[in-house]
Short mmCIF file of C-alpha atoms in Angstrom, two decimals:
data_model
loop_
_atom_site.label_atom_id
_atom_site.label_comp_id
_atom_site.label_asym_id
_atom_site.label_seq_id
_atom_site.Cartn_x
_atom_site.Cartn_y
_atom_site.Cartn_z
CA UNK A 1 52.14 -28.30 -12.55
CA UNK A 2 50.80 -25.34 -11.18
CA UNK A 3 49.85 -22.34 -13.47
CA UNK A 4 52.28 -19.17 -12.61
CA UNK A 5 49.71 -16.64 -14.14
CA UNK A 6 46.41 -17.82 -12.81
CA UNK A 7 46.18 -15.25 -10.13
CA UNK A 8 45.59 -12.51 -13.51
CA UNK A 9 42.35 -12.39 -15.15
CA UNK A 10 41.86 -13.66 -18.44
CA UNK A 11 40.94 -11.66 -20.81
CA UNK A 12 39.21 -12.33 -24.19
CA UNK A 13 38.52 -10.49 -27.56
CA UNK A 14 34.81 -8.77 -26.48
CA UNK A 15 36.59 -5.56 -25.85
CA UNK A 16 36.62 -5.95 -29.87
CA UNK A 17 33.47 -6.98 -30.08
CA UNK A 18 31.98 -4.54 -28.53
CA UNK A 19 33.76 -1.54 -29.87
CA UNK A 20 31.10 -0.29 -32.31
CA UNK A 21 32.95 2.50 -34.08
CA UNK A 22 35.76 0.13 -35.77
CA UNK A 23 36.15 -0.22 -39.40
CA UNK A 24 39.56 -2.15 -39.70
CA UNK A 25 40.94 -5.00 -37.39
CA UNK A 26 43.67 -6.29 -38.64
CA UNK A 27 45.18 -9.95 -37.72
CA UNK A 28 48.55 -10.68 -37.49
CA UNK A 29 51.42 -12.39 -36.56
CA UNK A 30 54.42 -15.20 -37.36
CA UNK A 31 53.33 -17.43 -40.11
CA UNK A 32 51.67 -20.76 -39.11
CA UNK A 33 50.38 -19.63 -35.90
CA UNK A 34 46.56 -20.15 -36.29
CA UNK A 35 46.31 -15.94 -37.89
CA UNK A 36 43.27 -17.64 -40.53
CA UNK A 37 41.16 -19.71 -38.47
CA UNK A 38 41.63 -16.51 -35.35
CA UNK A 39 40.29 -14.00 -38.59
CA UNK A 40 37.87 -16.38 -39.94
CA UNK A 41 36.67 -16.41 -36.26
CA UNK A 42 37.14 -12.60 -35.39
CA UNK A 43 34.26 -12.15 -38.82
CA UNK A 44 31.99 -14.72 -37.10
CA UNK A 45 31.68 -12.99 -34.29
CA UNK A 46 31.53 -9.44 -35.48
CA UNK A 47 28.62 -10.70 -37.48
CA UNK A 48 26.58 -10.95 -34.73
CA UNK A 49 27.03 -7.42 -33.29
CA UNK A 50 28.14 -5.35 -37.18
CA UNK A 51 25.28 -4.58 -40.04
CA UNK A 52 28.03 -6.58 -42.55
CA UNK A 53 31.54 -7.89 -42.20
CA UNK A 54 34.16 -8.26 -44.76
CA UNK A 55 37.40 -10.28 -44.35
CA UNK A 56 39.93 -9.59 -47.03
CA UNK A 57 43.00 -12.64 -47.23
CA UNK A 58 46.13 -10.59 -48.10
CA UNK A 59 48.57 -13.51 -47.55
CA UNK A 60 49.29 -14.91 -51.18
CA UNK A 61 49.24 -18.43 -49.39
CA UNK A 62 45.52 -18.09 -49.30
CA UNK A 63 43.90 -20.33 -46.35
CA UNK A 64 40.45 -18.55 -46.03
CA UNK A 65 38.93 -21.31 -48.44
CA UNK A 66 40.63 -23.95 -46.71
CA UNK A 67 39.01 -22.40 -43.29
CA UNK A 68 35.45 -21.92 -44.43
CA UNK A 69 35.81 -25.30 -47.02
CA UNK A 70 34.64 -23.00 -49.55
CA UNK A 71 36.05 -21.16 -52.57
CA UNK A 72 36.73 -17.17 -52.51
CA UNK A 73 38.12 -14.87 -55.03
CA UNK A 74 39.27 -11.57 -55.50
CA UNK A 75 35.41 -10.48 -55.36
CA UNK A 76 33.81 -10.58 -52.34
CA UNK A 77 31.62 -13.42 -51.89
CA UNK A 78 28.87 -14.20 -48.63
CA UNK A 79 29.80 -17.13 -46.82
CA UNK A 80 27.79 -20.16 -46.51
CA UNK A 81 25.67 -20.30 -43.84
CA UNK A 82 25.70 -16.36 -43.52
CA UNK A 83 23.36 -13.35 -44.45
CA UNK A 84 26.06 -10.28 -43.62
CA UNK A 85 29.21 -12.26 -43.59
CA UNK A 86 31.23 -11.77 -47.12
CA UNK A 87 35.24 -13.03 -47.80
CA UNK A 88 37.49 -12.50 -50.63
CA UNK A 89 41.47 -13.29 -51.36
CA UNK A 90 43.51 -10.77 -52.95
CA UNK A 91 47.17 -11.30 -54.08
CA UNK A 92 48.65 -7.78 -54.54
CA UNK A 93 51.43 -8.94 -57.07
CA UNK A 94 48.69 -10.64 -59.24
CA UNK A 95 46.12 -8.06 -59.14
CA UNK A 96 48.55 -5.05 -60.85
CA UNK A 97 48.18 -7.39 -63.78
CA UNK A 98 44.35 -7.52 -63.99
CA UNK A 99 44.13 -3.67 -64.10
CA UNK A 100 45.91 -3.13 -66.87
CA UNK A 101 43.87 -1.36 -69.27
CA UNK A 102 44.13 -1.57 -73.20
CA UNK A 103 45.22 2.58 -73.69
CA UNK A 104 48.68 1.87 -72.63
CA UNK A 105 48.98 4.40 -69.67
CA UNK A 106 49.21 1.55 -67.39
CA UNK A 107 52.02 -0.70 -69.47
CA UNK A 108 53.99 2.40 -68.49
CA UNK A 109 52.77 2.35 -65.07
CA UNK A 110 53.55 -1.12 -64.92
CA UNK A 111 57.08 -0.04 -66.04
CA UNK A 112 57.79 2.47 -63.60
CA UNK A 113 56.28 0.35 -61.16
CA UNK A 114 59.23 -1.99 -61.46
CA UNK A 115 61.84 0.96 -60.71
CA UNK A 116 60.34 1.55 -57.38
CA UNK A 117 60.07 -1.07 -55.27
CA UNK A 118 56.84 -2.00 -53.26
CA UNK A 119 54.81 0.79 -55.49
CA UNK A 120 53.23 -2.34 -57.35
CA UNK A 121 51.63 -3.77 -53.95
CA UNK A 122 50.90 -0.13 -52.98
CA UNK A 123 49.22 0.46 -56.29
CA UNK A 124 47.80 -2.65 -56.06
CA UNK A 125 46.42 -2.10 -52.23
CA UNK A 126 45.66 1.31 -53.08
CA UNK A 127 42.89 0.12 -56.13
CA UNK A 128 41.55 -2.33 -53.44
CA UNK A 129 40.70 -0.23 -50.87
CA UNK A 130 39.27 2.09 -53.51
CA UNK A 131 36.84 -1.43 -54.09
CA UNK A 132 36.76 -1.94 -50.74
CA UNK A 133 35.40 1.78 -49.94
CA UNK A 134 32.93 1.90 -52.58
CA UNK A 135 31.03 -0.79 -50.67
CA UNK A 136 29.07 -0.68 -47.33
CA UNK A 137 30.85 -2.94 -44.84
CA UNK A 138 30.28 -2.23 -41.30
CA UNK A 139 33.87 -3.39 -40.23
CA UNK A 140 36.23 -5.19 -42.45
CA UNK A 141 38.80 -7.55 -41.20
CA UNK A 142 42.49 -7.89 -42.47
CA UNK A 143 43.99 -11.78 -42.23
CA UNK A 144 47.40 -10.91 -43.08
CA UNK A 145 50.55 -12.24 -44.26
CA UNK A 146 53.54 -13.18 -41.64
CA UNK A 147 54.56 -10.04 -40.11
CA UNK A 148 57.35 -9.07 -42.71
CA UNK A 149 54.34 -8.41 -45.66
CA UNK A 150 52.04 -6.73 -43.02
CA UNK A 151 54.79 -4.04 -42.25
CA UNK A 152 55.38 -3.13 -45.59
CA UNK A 153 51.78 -3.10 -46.26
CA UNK A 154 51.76 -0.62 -43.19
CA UNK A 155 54.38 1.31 -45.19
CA UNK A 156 52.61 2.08 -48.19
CA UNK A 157 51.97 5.55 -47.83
CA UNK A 158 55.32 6.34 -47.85
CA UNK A 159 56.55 4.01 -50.61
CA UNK A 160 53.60 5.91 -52.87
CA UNK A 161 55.11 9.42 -51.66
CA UNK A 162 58.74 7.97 -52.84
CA UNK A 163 57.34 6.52 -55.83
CA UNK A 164 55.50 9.93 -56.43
CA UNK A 165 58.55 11.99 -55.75
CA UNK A 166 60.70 9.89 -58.68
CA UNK A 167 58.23 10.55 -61.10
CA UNK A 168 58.73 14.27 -60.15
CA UNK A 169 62.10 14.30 -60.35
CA UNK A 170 61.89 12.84 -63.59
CA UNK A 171 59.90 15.06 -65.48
CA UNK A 172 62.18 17.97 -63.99
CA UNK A 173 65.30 16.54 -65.18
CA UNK A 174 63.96 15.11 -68.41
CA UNK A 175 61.60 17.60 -69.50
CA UNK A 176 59.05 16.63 -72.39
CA UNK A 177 60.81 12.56 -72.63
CA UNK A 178 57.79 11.41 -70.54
CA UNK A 179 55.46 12.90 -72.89
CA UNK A 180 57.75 11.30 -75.75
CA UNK A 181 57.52 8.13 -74.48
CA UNK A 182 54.23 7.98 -73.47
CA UNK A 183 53.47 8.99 -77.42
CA UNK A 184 55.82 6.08 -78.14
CA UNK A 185 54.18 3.60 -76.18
CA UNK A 186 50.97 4.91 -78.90
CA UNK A 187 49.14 6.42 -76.19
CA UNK A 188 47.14 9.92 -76.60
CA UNK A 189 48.20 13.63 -75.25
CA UNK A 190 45.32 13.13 -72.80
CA UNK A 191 46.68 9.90 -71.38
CA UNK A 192 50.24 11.20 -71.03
CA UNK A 193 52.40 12.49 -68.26
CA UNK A 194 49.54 14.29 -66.38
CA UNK A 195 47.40 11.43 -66.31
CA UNK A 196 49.97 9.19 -65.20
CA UNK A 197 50.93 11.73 -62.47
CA UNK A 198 47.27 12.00 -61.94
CA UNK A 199 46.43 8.47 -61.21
CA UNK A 200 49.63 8.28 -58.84
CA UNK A 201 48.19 11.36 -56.68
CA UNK A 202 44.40 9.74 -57.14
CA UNK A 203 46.17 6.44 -55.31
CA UNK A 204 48.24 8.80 -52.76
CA UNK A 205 44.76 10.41 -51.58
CA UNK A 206 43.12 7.45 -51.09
CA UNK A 207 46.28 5.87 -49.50
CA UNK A 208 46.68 8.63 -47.66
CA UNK A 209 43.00 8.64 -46.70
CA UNK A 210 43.03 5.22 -45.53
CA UNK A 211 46.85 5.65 -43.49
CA UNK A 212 44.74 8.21 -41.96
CA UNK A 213 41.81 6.02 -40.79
CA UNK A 214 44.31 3.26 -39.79
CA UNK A 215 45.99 5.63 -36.80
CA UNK A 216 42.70 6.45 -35.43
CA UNK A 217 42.48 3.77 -31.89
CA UNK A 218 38.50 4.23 -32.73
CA UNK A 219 38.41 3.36 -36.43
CA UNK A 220 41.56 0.85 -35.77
CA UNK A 221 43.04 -2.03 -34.32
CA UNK A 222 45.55 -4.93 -35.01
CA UNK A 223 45.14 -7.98 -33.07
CA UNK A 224 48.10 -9.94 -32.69
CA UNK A 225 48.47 -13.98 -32.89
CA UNK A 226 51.44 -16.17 -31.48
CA UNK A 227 51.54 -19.30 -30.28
CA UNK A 228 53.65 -19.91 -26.55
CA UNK A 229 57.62 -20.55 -27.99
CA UNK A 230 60.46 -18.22 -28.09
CA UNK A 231 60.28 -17.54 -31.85
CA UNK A 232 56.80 -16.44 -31.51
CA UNK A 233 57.11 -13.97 -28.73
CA UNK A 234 60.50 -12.03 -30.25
CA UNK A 235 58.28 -12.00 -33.87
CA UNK A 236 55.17 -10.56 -31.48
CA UNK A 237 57.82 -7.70 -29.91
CA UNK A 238 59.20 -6.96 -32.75
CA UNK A 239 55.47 -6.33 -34.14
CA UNK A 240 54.04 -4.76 -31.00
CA UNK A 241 57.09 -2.00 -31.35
CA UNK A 242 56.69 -1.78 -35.39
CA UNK A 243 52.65 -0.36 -34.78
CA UNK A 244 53.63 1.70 -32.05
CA UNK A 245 56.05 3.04 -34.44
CA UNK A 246 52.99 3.62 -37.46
CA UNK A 247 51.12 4.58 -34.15
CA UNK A 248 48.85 2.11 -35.19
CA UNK A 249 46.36 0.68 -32.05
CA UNK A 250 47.06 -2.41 -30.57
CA UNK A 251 45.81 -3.95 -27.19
CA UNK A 252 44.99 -7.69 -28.07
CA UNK A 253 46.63 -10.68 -27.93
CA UNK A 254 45.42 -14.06 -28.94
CA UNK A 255 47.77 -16.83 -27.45
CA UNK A 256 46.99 -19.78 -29.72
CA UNK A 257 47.64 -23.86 -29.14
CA UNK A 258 48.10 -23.90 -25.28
CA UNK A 259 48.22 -27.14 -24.02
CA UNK A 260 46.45 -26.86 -20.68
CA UNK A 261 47.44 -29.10 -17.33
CA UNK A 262 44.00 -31.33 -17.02
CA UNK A 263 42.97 -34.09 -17.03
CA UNK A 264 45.30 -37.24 -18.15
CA UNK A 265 48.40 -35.18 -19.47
CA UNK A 266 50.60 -38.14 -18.47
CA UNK A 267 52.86 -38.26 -21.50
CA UNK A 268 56.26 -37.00 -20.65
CA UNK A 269 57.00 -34.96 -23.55
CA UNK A 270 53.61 -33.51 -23.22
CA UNK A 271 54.70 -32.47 -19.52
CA UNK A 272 58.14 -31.27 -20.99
CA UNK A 273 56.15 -29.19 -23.58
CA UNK A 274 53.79 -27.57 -21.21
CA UNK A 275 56.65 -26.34 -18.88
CA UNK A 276 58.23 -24.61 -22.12
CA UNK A 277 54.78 -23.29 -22.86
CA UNK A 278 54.03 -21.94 -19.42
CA UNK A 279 58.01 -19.98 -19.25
CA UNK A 280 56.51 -18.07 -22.44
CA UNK A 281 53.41 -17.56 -21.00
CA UNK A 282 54.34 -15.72 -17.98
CA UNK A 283 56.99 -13.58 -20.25
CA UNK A 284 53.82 -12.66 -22.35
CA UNK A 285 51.85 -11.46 -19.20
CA UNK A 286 55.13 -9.72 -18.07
CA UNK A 287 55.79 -7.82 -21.29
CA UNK A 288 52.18 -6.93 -21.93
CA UNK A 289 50.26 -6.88 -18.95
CA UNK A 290 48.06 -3.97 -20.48
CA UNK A 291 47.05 -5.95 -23.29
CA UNK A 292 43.85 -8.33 -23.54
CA UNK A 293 45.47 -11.47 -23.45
CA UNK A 294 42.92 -14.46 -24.90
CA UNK A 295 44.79 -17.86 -24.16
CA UNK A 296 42.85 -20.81 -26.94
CA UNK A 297 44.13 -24.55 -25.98
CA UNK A 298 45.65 -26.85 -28.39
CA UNK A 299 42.94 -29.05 -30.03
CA UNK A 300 43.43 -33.05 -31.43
CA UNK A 301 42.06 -32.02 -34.53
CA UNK A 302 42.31 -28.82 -37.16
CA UNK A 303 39.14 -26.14 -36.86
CA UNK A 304 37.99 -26.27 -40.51
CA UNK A 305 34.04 -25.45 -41.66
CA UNK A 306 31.90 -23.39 -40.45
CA UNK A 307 30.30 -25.24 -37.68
CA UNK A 308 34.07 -26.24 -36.38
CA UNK A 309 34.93 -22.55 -36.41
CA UNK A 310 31.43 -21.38 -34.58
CA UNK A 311 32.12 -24.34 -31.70
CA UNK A 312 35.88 -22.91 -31.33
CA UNK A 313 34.67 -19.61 -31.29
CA UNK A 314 33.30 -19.70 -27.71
CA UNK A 315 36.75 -19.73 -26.66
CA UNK A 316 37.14 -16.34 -27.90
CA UNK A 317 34.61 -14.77 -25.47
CA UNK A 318 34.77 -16.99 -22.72
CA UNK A 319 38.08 -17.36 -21.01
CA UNK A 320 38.72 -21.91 -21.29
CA UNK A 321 38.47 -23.71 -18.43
CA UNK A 322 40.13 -27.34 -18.41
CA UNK A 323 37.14 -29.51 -17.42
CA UNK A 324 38.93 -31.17 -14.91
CA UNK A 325 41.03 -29.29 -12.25
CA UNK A 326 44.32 -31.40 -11.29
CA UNK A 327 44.17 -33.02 -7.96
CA UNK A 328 40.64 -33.03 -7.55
CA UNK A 329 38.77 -36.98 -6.73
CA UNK A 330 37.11 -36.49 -10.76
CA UNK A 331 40.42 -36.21 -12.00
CA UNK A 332 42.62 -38.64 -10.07
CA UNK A 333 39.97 -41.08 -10.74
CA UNK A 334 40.38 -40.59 -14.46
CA UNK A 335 44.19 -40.90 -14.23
CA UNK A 336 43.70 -44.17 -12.03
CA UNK A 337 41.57 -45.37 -15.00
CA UNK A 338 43.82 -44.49 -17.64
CA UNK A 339 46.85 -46.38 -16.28
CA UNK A 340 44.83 -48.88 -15.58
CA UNK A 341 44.14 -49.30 -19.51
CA UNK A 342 47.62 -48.68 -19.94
CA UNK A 343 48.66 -51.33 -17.82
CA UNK A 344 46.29 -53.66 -19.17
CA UNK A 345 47.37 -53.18 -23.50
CA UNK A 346 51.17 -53.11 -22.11
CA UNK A 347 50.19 -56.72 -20.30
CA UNK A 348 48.75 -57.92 -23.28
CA UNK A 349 51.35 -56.64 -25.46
CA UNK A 350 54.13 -58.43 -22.86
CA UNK A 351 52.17 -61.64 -23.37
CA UNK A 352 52.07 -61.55 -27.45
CA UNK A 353 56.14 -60.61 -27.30
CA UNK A 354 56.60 -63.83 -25.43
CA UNK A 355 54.63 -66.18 -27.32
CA UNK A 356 56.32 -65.22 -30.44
CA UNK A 357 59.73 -65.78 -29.02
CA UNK A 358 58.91 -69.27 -27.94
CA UNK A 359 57.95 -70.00 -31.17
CA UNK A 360 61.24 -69.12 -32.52
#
């Protein structure tokens, strides 16, 4: 089966590498299409050209240990095998509860927190990129959660200017009960309404700092992940027109578990899968033919460790190549000798059927 999209060049992820002045690459994309072990990857690579790389898990199904076969935390930690390469998991509705302090001001944070919805994870994102800033990363990259989480994490600035605006209209309508409640709750004049407003504007700078960063094309960029089926390329559109929208940069695409036509792909539903795969592949190359389009074949086994992820990483700045082209003497050889096995266990299977049923 001849590839429809051969005549275009392949592109690959160097155009990331390469571009010095980022700070944030985010990774994204339906859930279960390969987002980890392409992030995981991404932070290997940037390693070798960045003073120090950071990759921050924000999916609360956390898979970065499971990549790298070693634990992380909510602290980041250097990765085995690596001098400037650090990871750590966060889980934004878990992490509001470790900052709450003992003066009270942020029980009633965690209160009000409740009547606005998403401010927790904003908060929550908001005190890690504070962390995150404080520290000297060269480029830090995101491995998101499926695409629903990652556009409301993209939406934070404007749930903290919401949240902000309630808490305004609040202590308009209601006067001095904020300070009454926060002397309730046993907490101090100098922890009352004005802190609390306080620490909401402290997150809104930063957030606002950050939102800021995150629309700058040289600071910023989100590289997609999909695999080649329907489901995946509406979730990618519908991603692709959500950063335009946050005019956030994106000109990557990683095309993940292609099943490439080499060598002995005799199997049938193989073949049947491959002519699915290659109807979405031209539609990507159609829809985004200004993107840099990586294409990463299908392996027999999971990329997990560190030396499975630095062999699979080649693929990521070196367009693949099936190692036998279809049709050439190499290949039809191999195919000869394959049915020839084939043959040969069906013949032998054949001959145990039929000694069984003359036994019966």
């Amino acid at each position: 089966m001849a590839s429809n999209n051969q005549d275009l060049p392949e592109a690959t992820v160097q155009n990331v590498l390469e571009q010095d002045t980022l700070k944030w690459v985010f990774v994204g994309g339906k859930g279960g299409v390969g987002k980890t072990t392409c992030s995981s990857i991404l932070g290997i690579l940037l390693s070798q050209f960045r003073s120090s790389v950071l990759i921050i898990s924000t999916d609360p199904a956390h898979n970065l240990s499971d990549a790298f076969q070693q634990r992380f935390t909510k602290s980041p930690t250097l990765v085995n095998g690596f001098s400037n390469l650090y990871a750590m998991e966060i889980d934004p509705t878990v992490e509001k509860e470790d900052s709450i302090s003992s003066d009270g001001m942020d029980d009633f944070l965690s209160d009000l927190a409740n009547a606005i919805p998403g401010i927790d994870e904003a908060m929550s994102f908001a005190e890690m990129l504070k962390l995150v800033q404080t520290m000297d990363y060269s480029v830090i990259v995101f491995d998101t959660a499926p695409t629903g989480h990652t556009l409301r994490l993209l939406q934070f600035p404007s749930t903290l200017e919401k949240g902000l605006a309630k808490v305004m209209s609040l202590k308009s309508r209601f006067g001095g009960m904020l300070s009454q409640m926060t002397r309730l709750l046993g907490v101090d004049e100098e922890f009352g309404e004005a802190a609390i407003l306080g620490k909401l504007e402290g997150m809104k700078d930063i957030i606002e700092e950050v939102n800021r960063q995150f629309k700058d094309p040289d600071l910023t960029t989100f590289v997609c992940v999909c695999i080649p089926e329907f489901l995946s390329l509406y979730e990618t559109e519908r991603l692709v027109q959500e950063l335009a929208k946050f005019e956030i940069d994106t000109h990557n695409i990683i095309i993940n578990q292609v099943i490439f036509d080499e060598e002995v792909v005799e199997s049938k539903l193989l073949k049947a899968r491959m002519r699915m795969q290659q109807k979405y592949l031209d539609q990507f190359y159609m829809l985004y033919d200004d993107f840099n389009i990586t294409k990463l074949p299908l392996l027999p086994q999971e990329v997990c460790g560190v030396e499975a992820l630095k062999e699979f990483s080649h693929h990521f700045v070196t367009p693949y190549q099936p190692s036998l082209a279809r049709g050439s003497v190499e290949e039809l050889q191999n195919r000869v000798a394959a049915l020839k096995l084939q043959l040969k266990d069906a013949e032998t299977e054949l001959e145990r059927v039929q000694k069984g049923k003359q036994k019966i």
